Coordinates of C-alpha atoms and ligand atoms in Angstrom, one line a residue:
M282 CA 69.9 112.4 247.1
S283 CA 69.3 112.4 243.3
K284 CA 71.1 110.1 240.9
K285 CA 74.1 111.6 239.1
L286 CA 73.3 112.9 235.6
R287 CA 74.5 110.3 233.0
L288 CA 76.0 111.8 229.9
G289 CA 76.5 110.3 226.5
V290 CA 79.0 112.4 224.5
L291 CA 79.2 112.2 220.7
V292 CA 82.5 113.4 219.2
S293 CA 84.2 113.4 215.8
G294 CA 87.6 115.0 216.4
R295 CA 89.9 116.8 218.7
G296 CA 87.7 116.6 221.8
T297 CA 88.6 119.8 223.7
N298 CA 84.9 120.3 224.7
L299 CA 84.8 116.7 225.9
Q300 CA 88.0 117.4 227.9
A301 CA 86.4 120.5 229.5
I302 CA 83.5 118.3 230.7
I303 CA 85.9 115.6 232.0
D304 CA 88.0 118.3 233.8
S305 CA 84.9 119.9 235.4
I306 CA 83.7 116.6 236.7
N307 CA 87.1 115.7 238.1
E308 CA 87.5 119.1 239.7
G309 CA 84.1 118.7 241.4
K310 CA 82.6 121.6 239.5
L311 CA 80.1 119.5 237.6
S312 CA 78.0 116.7 239.2
A313 CA 77.7 114.3 236.3
E314 CA 79.2 111.1 235.0
I315 CA 80.2 110.4 231.4
A316 CA 78.6 107.0 230.8
I317 CA 79.9 106.6 227.2
V318 CA 81.8 108.5 224.5
I319 CA 80.7 107.6 221.0
S320 CA 82.6 108.6 217.8
D321 CA 82.0 108.2 214.1
N322 CA 85.8 108.5 213.7
P323 CA 88.1 105.8 215.0
N324 CA 91.0 108.1 215.0
A325 CA 89.4 111.0 216.9
M326 CA 91.7 112.4 219.5
A327 CA 88.5 112.7 221.7
L328 CA 88.5 108.9 222.0
E329 CA 92.0 109.0 223.3
R330 CA 91.1 111.6 225.9
A331 CA 88.2 109.4 227.0
R332 CA 90.3 106.3 227.4
K333 CA 92.9 108.3 229.3
A334 CA 90.1 109.3 231.7
N335 CA 88.9 105.6 232.0
I336 CA 85.6 106.5 230.3
P337 CA 84.0 103.7 228.1
T338 CA 84.1 104.5 224.4
A339 CA 82.4 103.2 221.3
Y340 CA 83.3 103.7 217.6
V341 CA 80.3 103.4 215.3
K342 CA 81.2 103.0 211.7
P343 CA 79.2 105.3 209.4
G344 CA 77.2 103.5 206.8
K345 CA 73.6 103.5 206.0
K346 CA 72.3 106.4 208.1
S347 CA 69.3 104.6 209.6
E348 CA 71.6 101.7 210.8
F349 CA 74.3 104.0 212.0
E350 CA 71.9 105.9 214.1
R351 CA 70.1 102.8 215.3
E352 CA 73.4 101.5 216.6
I353 CA 74.1 104.8 218.4
I354 CA 70.6 104.8 219.9
N355 CA 71.2 101.3 221.2
I356 CA 74.5 102.2 222.8
L357 CA 73.0 105.3 224.4
E358 CA 70.0 103.3 225.8
E359 CA 72.2 100.4 227.0
N360 CA 74.1 103.1 229.0
N361 CA 71.0 104.7 230.5
V362 CA 72.0 108.1 229.3
D363 CA 70.0 111.1 230.6
L364 CA 71.5 113.7 228.4
I365 CA 73.3 113.5 225.0
V366 CA 76.0 116.1 224.3
L367 CA 77.2 116.7 220.8
A368 CA 80.7 118.0 221.4
G369 CA 82.2 118.5 218.0
F370 CA 80.1 115.8 216.4
M371 CA 80.2 116.6 212.7
R372 CA 77.2 114.7 211.4
I373 CA 73.6 115.8 211.0
L374 CA 71.2 113.6 213.0
S375 CA 68.0 112.6 211.3
P376 CA 64.6 113.7 212.7
N377 CA 64.1 110.0 213.7
F378 CA 67.1 110.2 216.0
V379 CA 66.3 113.6 217.4
N380 CA 62.7 112.7 218.1
H381 CA 63.9 109.6 220.0
F382 CA 65.4 111.9 222.6
P383 CA 63.2 115.0 222.8
L384 CA 64.9 117.9 224.6
R385 CA 67.6 115.5 225.7
I386 CA 70.2 116.4 223.1
I387 CA 72.3 119.5 223.3
N388 CA 74.9 120.8 220.8
I389 CA 77.7 123.4 221.0
H390 CA 78.1 125.5 218.0
P391 CA 80.9 128.1 217.3
S392 CA 78.7 131.1 216.3
L393 CA 75.9 133.2 217.7
L394 CA 73.1 131.3 216.2
P395 CA 71.0 131.9 214.1
S396 CA 74.0 133.5 212.4
F397 CA 76.4 131.1 210.6
P398 CA 74.9 127.6 211.1
G399 CA 76.5 124.6 209.5
L400 CA 80.2 124.0 208.9
N401 CA 83.1 126.4 209.3
A402 CA 81.1 128.9 211.4
Q403 CA 84.2 130.9 212.4
K404 CA 85.3 131.3 208.8
Q405 CA 81.8 132.3 207.8
A406 CA 81.8 135.0 210.5
L407 CA 85.2 136.3 209.4
E408 CA 84.3 136.4 205.8
Y409 CA 81.0 138.1 206.5
G410 CA 82.8 140.8 208.4
V411 CA 80.8 140.7 211.7
K412 CA 82.5 142.5 214.6
I413 CA 81.1 140.2 217.2
T414 CA 80.6 136.4 217.0
G415 CA 80.6 133.8 219.7
C416 CA 79.1 130.4 220.6
T417 CA 75.8 128.8 221.4
V418 CA 74.6 125.8 223.3
H419 CA 71.2 124.7 222.1
F420 CA 68.8 121.9 222.3
V421 CA 68.8 119.8 219.1
N422 CA 65.7 119.6 217.1
E423 CA 64.9 118.7 213.5
V424 CA 66.4 121.9 212.1
V425 CA 70.2 121.9 211.7
D426 CA 71.6 124.2 214.4
G427 CA 68.1 125.5 214.8
G428 CA 66.9 124.3 218.2
P429 CA 66.0 126.4 221.3
I430 CA 69.0 128.3 222.6
I431 CA 70.2 127.6 226.1
L432 CA 73.2 129.8 226.5
Q433 CA 75.3 132.1 224.3
E434 CA 78.6 134.0 224.8
A435 CA 79.8 136.8 222.6
V436 CA 83.4 137.1 221.3
P437 CA 84.9 140.1 219.5
V438 CA 86.4 139.8 216.1
Y439 CA 89.7 141.7 215.7
D440 CA 91.1 143.2 212.5
D441 CA 94.1 140.9 212.5
D442 CA 92.1 137.7 213.3
T443 CA 92.7 134.6 211.3
V444 CA 90.2 131.6 211.4
E445 CA 92.6 130.0 213.8
S446 CA 92.9 132.9 216.3
L447 CA 89.2 133.6 216.2
S448 CA 88.4 129.9 216.7
A449 CA 90.7 129.7 219.7
R450 CA 89.0 132.8 221.3
I451 CA 85.6 131.2 220.7
L452 CA 86.7 127.8 222.0
E453 CA 87.6 129.1 225.4
K454 CA 84.0 130.4 225.8
E455 CA 82.6 127.1 224.3
H456 CA 84.1 125.1 227.1
K457 CA 82.6 127.4 229.7
I458 CA 79.0 127.5 228.4
L459 CA 78.8 123.8 227.5
V460 CA 79.7 122.8 231.0
E461 CA 77.3 125.4 232.4
A462 CA 74.5 124.2 230.2
I463 CA 75.0 120.6 231.3
R464 CA 75.0 121.8 235.0
L465 CA 71.7 123.6 234.5
F466 CA 70.2 120.6 232.8
G467 CA 71.3 118.4 235.6
E468 CA 69.9 120.7 238.2
N469 CA 66.6 120.6 236.2
R470 CA 66.7 124.4 235.8
L471 CA 65.9 124.6 232.1
R472 CA 62.3 125.3 231.1
V473 CA 61.5 125.2 227.4
S474 CA 58.5 127.2 226.1
G475 CA 58.4 127.2 222.3
R476 CA 61.7 128.6 221.1
R477 CA 62.6 130.1 224.4
V478 CA 64.6 128.4 227.2
F479 CA 64.1 129.9 230.6
I480 CA 66.6 129.3 233.4
D481 CA 65.1 128.8 236.9
K482 CA 67.0 130.6 239.6
E483 CA 66.7 127.7 242.0
G484 CA 67.3 124.1 241.2
F485 CA 65.1 121.2 242.2
D486 CA 66.2 117.9 243.5
K487 CA 65.2 116.0 240.4
C488 CA 64.5 112.3 240.5
L489 CA 66.1 111.1 237.3
Ligands
GAR626 C1 84.1 123.1 218.3 O1 84.5 124.4 217.9 C2 82.6 123.0 218.1 O2 81.8 124.1 218.4 C3 82.5 122.7 216.7 O3 83.5 121.8 216.4 C4 84.6 122.1 217.3 C5 85.0 120.8 218.0 O4 86.1 121.0 218.8 N1 81.2 122.1 216.3 C6 80.6 122.4 215.2 O5 81.0 123.1 214.3 C7 79.2 121.7 215.0 N2 78.5 122.2 213.9 P1 86.5 120.0 219.9 O6 86.5 118.6 219.2 O7 87.9 120.4 220.3 O8 85.5 120.0 221.1

Protein backbone atom coordinates (compact mmCIF):
# COMPACT_ATOMS: atom_id res chain seq x y z
CA MET A 1 0.00 0.00 0.00
CA SER A 2 1.27 3.49 -0.78
CA LYS A 3 2.05 6.03 1.92
CA LYS A 4 -0.61 8.62 2.70
CA LEU A 5 -0.17 11.96 0.96
CA ARG A 6 1.30 14.47 3.42
CA LEU A 7 -0.02 17.98 3.04
CA GLY A 8 1.40 21.29 4.16
CA VAL A 9 -1.37 23.91 4.10
CA LEU A 10 -0.56 27.62 4.03
CA VAL A 11 -3.29 29.95 5.26
CA SER A 12 -3.78 33.60 6.14
CA GLY A 13 -7.38 33.95 7.27
CA ARG A 14 -10.75 32.37 7.75
CA GLY A 15 -9.78 28.85 6.66
CA THR A 16 -12.95 27.46 5.11
CA ASN A 17 -10.91 25.78 2.38
CA LEU A 18 -8.70 24.23 5.06
CA GLN A 19 -11.87 23.09 6.82
CA ALA A 20 -13.11 21.46 3.61
CA ILE A 21 -9.87 19.46 3.43
CA ILE A 22 -10.10 18.48 7.12
CA ASP A 23 -13.74 17.40 6.73
CA SER A 24 -13.05 15.38 3.58
CA ILE A 25 -10.23 13.53 5.31
CA ASN A 26 -12.33 12.89 8.41
CA GLU A 27 -15.24 11.64 6.32
CA GLY A 28 -12.94 9.23 4.50
CA LYS A 29 -13.42 11.01 1.17
CA LEU A 30 -9.80 12.06 0.84
CA SER A 31 -6.83 9.85 1.58
CA ALA A 32 -4.33 12.34 2.94
CA GLU A 33 -2.92 13.68 6.14
CA ILE A 34 -2.37 17.34 6.99
CA ALA A 35 1.15 17.31 8.41
CA ILE A 36 1.29 21.02 9.19
CA VAL A 37 -0.73 24.20 8.82
CA ILE A 38 1.41 27.32 8.48
CA SER A 39 0.18 30.89 8.74
CA ASP A 40 1.64 34.35 8.31
CA ASN A 41 -1.12 35.65 10.58
CA PRO A 42 -1.15 34.64 14.25
CA ASN A 43 -4.86 35.45 14.53
CA ALA A 44 -6.01 33.49 11.50
CA MET A 45 -9.21 31.59 12.22
CA ALA A 46 -7.65 28.84 10.09
CA LEU A 47 -5.11 28.18 12.87
CA GLU A 48 -7.97 27.73 15.30
CA ARG A 49 -9.64 25.25 12.96
CA ALA A 50 -6.38 23.27 12.69
CA ARG A 51 -5.87 23.17 16.46
CA LYS A 52 -9.41 21.98 16.94
CA ALA A 53 -8.66 19.12 14.56
CA ASN A 54 -5.40 18.30 16.41
CA ILE A 55 -3.28 19.31 13.45
CA PRO A 56 0.15 20.81 14.16
CA THR A 57 0.38 24.52 13.39
CA ALA A 58 3.15 27.06 12.91
CA TYR A 59 3.06 30.82 12.77
CA VAL A 60 5.85 32.39 10.76
CA LYS A 61 6.29 36.08 11.33
CA PRO A 62 6.59 38.01 8.08
CA GLY A 63 9.81 39.98 7.88
CA LYS A 64 12.56 39.90 5.33
CA LYS A 65 11.03 37.87 2.49
CA SER A 66 14.00 35.53 2.01
CA GLU A 67 14.14 34.70 5.74
CA PHE A 68 10.38 34.35 6.03
CA GLU A 69 10.32 31.93 3.12
CA ARG A 70 13.39 30.04 4.33
CA GLU A 71 11.63 29.38 7.62
CA ILE A 72 8.52 28.12 5.85
CA ILE A 73 10.65 25.87 3.60
CA ASN A 74 12.39 24.44 6.68
CA ILE A 75 9.09 23.68 8.39
CA LEU A 76 7.67 22.04 5.26
CA GLU A 77 10.80 19.91 4.84
CA GLU A 78 10.93 18.92 8.51
CA ASN A 79 7.37 17.70 8.08
CA ASN A 80 8.14 15.67 4.93
CA VAL A 81 5.37 17.31 3.01
CA ASP A 82 4.48 15.88 -0.43
CA LEU A 83 2.13 18.65 -1.54
CA ILE A 84 1.81 22.28 -0.47
CA VAL A 85 -1.68 23.73 -0.62
CA LEU A 86 -2.19 27.49 -0.63
CA ALA A 87 -5.66 27.79 0.89
CA GLY A 88 -6.28 31.50 1.21
CA PHE A 89 -2.60 32.33 1.66
CA MET A 90 -2.45 36.00 0.78
CA ARG A 91 1.24 36.45 0.02
CA ILE A 92 3.13 36.16 -3.23
CA LEU A 93 5.81 33.51 -3.06
CA SER A 94 9.16 34.27 -4.66
CA PRO A 95 10.53 32.28 -7.62
CA ASN A 96 13.09 30.87 -5.19
CA PHE A 97 10.34 29.36 -3.03
CA VAL A 98 8.31 28.15 -5.99
CA ASN A 99 11.31 26.52 -7.66
CA HIS A 100 12.14 24.73 -4.44
CA PHE A 101 8.94 22.68 -4.87
CA PRO A 102 8.38 22.34 -8.63
CA LEU A 103 4.82 21.14 -9.42
CA ARG A 104 4.26 20.46 -5.75
CA ILE A 105 2.42 23.67 -4.82
CA ILE A 106 -1.23 24.26 -5.69
CA ASN A 107 -3.39 27.33 -5.13
CA ILE A 108 -7.12 27.97 -5.05
CA HIS A 109 -8.18 31.24 -6.66
CA PRO A 110 -11.71 32.73 -6.75
CA SER A 111 -12.01 33.43 -10.48
CA LEU A 112 -11.77 31.65 -13.80
CA LEU A 113 -8.12 32.34 -14.49
CA PRO A 114 -6.57 33.93 -16.47
CA SER A 115 -9.38 36.43 -15.77
CA PHE A 116 -9.08 38.45 -12.59
CA PRO A 117 -5.79 37.37 -11.02
CA GLY A 118 -4.56 39.00 -7.83
CA LEU A 119 -6.57 40.40 -4.97
CA ASN A 120 -10.36 40.82 -4.74
CA ALA A 121 -11.08 38.60 -7.73
CA GLN A 122 -14.80 38.47 -6.99
CA LYS A 123 -15.05 42.27 -6.86
CA GLN A 124 -13.06 42.51 -10.08
CA ALA A 125 -15.50 40.12 -11.79
CA LEU A 126 -18.55 42.01 -10.54
CA GLU A 127 -17.15 45.39 -11.59
CA TYR A 128 -16.10 44.12 -14.98
CA GLY A 129 -19.63 42.87 -15.58
CA VAL A 130 -18.96 39.25 -16.53
CA LYS A 131 -21.99 36.95 -16.41
CA ILE A 132 -19.98 33.90 -15.47
CA THR A 133 -17.05 33.66 -13.11
CA GLY A 134 -15.88 30.81 -10.90
CA CYS A 135 -12.78 29.35 -9.33
CA THR A 136 -9.54 27.71 -10.33
CA VAL A 137 -7.07 25.31 -8.77
CA HIS A 138 -3.67 25.60 -10.40
CA PHE A 139 -0.08 24.64 -9.91
CA VAL A 140 1.95 27.56 -8.65
CA ASN A 141 4.76 28.81 -10.84
CA GLU A 142 6.72 32.06 -10.95
CA VAL A 143 3.83 34.04 -12.42
CA VAL A 144 1.22 35.22 -9.89
CA ASP A 145 -1.94 33.12 -10.41
CA GLY A 146 -0.38 32.01 -13.70
CA GLY A 147 0.53 28.35 -13.29
CA PRO A 148 -0.93 25.37 -15.18
CA ILE A 149 -4.65 24.94 -14.47
CA ILE A 150 -5.76 21.71 -12.81
CA LEU A 151 -9.51 22.24 -12.33
CA GLN A 152 -12.03 25.03 -12.80
CA GLU A 153 -15.68 25.41 -11.94
CA ALA A 154 -17.99 28.05 -13.38
CA VAL A 155 -20.41 30.12 -11.28
CA PRO A 156 -23.14 32.47 -12.62
CA VAL A 157 -23.21 36.14 -11.70
CA TYR A 158 -26.73 37.41 -10.91
CA ASP A 159 -28.00 40.97 -11.34
CA ASP A 160 -28.59 41.39 -7.62
CA ASP A 161 -25.22 39.93 -6.57
CA THR A 162 -23.02 41.71 -4.07
CA VAL A 163 -19.36 40.84 -3.58
CA GLU A 164 -20.48 38.85 -0.54
CA SER A 165 -23.21 36.84 -2.26
CA LEU A 166 -21.02 36.10 -5.27
CA SER A 167 -18.07 35.14 -3.06
CA ALA A 168 -20.26 32.73 -1.10
CA ARG A 169 -21.48 31.03 -4.29
CA ILE A 170 -17.90 30.69 -5.56
CA LEU A 171 -16.63 29.45 -2.19
CA GLU A 172 -18.91 26.39 -2.29
CA LYS A 173 -17.28 25.37 -5.55
CA GLU A 174 -13.78 26.19 -4.27
CA HIS A 175 -14.16 23.65 -1.50
CA LYS A 176 -15.16 21.01 -4.01
CA ILE A 177 -12.43 21.51 -6.62
CA LEU A 178 -9.64 22.03 -4.09
CA VAL A 179 -10.34 18.68 -2.44
CA GLU A 180 -10.73 17.05 -5.85
CA ALA A 181 -7.38 18.43 -7.06
CA ILE A 182 -5.63 17.12 -3.93
CA ARG A 183 -7.22 13.71 -4.50
CA LEU A 184 -6.06 13.63 -8.13
CA PHE A 185 -2.55 14.66 -7.13
CA GLY A 186 -2.46 11.98 -4.43
CA GLU A 187 -3.59 9.35 -6.92
CA ASN A 188 -0.76 10.48 -9.22
CA ARG A 189 -3.27 11.26 -11.96
CA LEU A 190 -2.06 14.71 -12.99
CA ARG A 191 0.24 14.92 -16.01
CA VAL A 192 1.64 18.34 -16.84
CA SER A 193 2.67 19.15 -20.38
CA GLY A 194 3.63 22.79 -20.84
CA ARG A 195 0.64 24.82 -19.71
CA ARG A 196 -1.75 21.90 -19.89
CA VAL A 197 -2.64 19.52 -17.11
CA PHE A 198 -4.08 16.19 -18.22
CA ILE A 199 -6.02 13.99 -15.86
CA ASP A 200 -5.44 10.25 -16.15
CA LYS A 201 -8.60 8.18 -15.97
CA GLU A 202 -6.97 5.53 -13.82
CA GLY A 203 -4.73 6.13 -10.84
CA PHE A 204 -1.44 4.42 -10.14
CA ASP A 205 -0.25 3.10 -6.83
CA LYS A 206 2.37 5.73 -6.35
CA CYS A 207 5.35 5.15 -4.11
CA LEU A 208 5.78 8.52 -2.47
C1 LIG B 1 -10.80 32.03 -0.89
O1 LIG B 1 -11.86 32.64 -1.58
C2 LIG B 1 -9.61 31.84 -1.79
O2 LIG B 1 -9.96 31.48 -3.10
C3 LIG B 1 -9.02 33.23 -1.76
O3 LIG B 1 -9.11 33.63 -0.42
C4 LIG B 1 -10.24 33.01 0.16
C5 LIG B 1 -9.81 32.27 1.41
O4 LIG B 1 -10.93 31.77 2.08
N1 LIG B 1 -7.66 33.24 -2.22
C6 LIG B 1 -7.15 34.20 -2.96
O5 LIG B 1 -7.77 35.18 -3.30
C7 LIG B 1 -5.69 34.00 -3.35
N2 LIG B 1 -5.33 34.95 -4.34
P1 LIG B 1 -10.77 30.72 3.24
O6 LIG B 1 -9.69 31.29 4.19
O7 LIG B 1 -12.10 30.66 3.90
O8 LIG B 1 -10.35 29.41 2.65
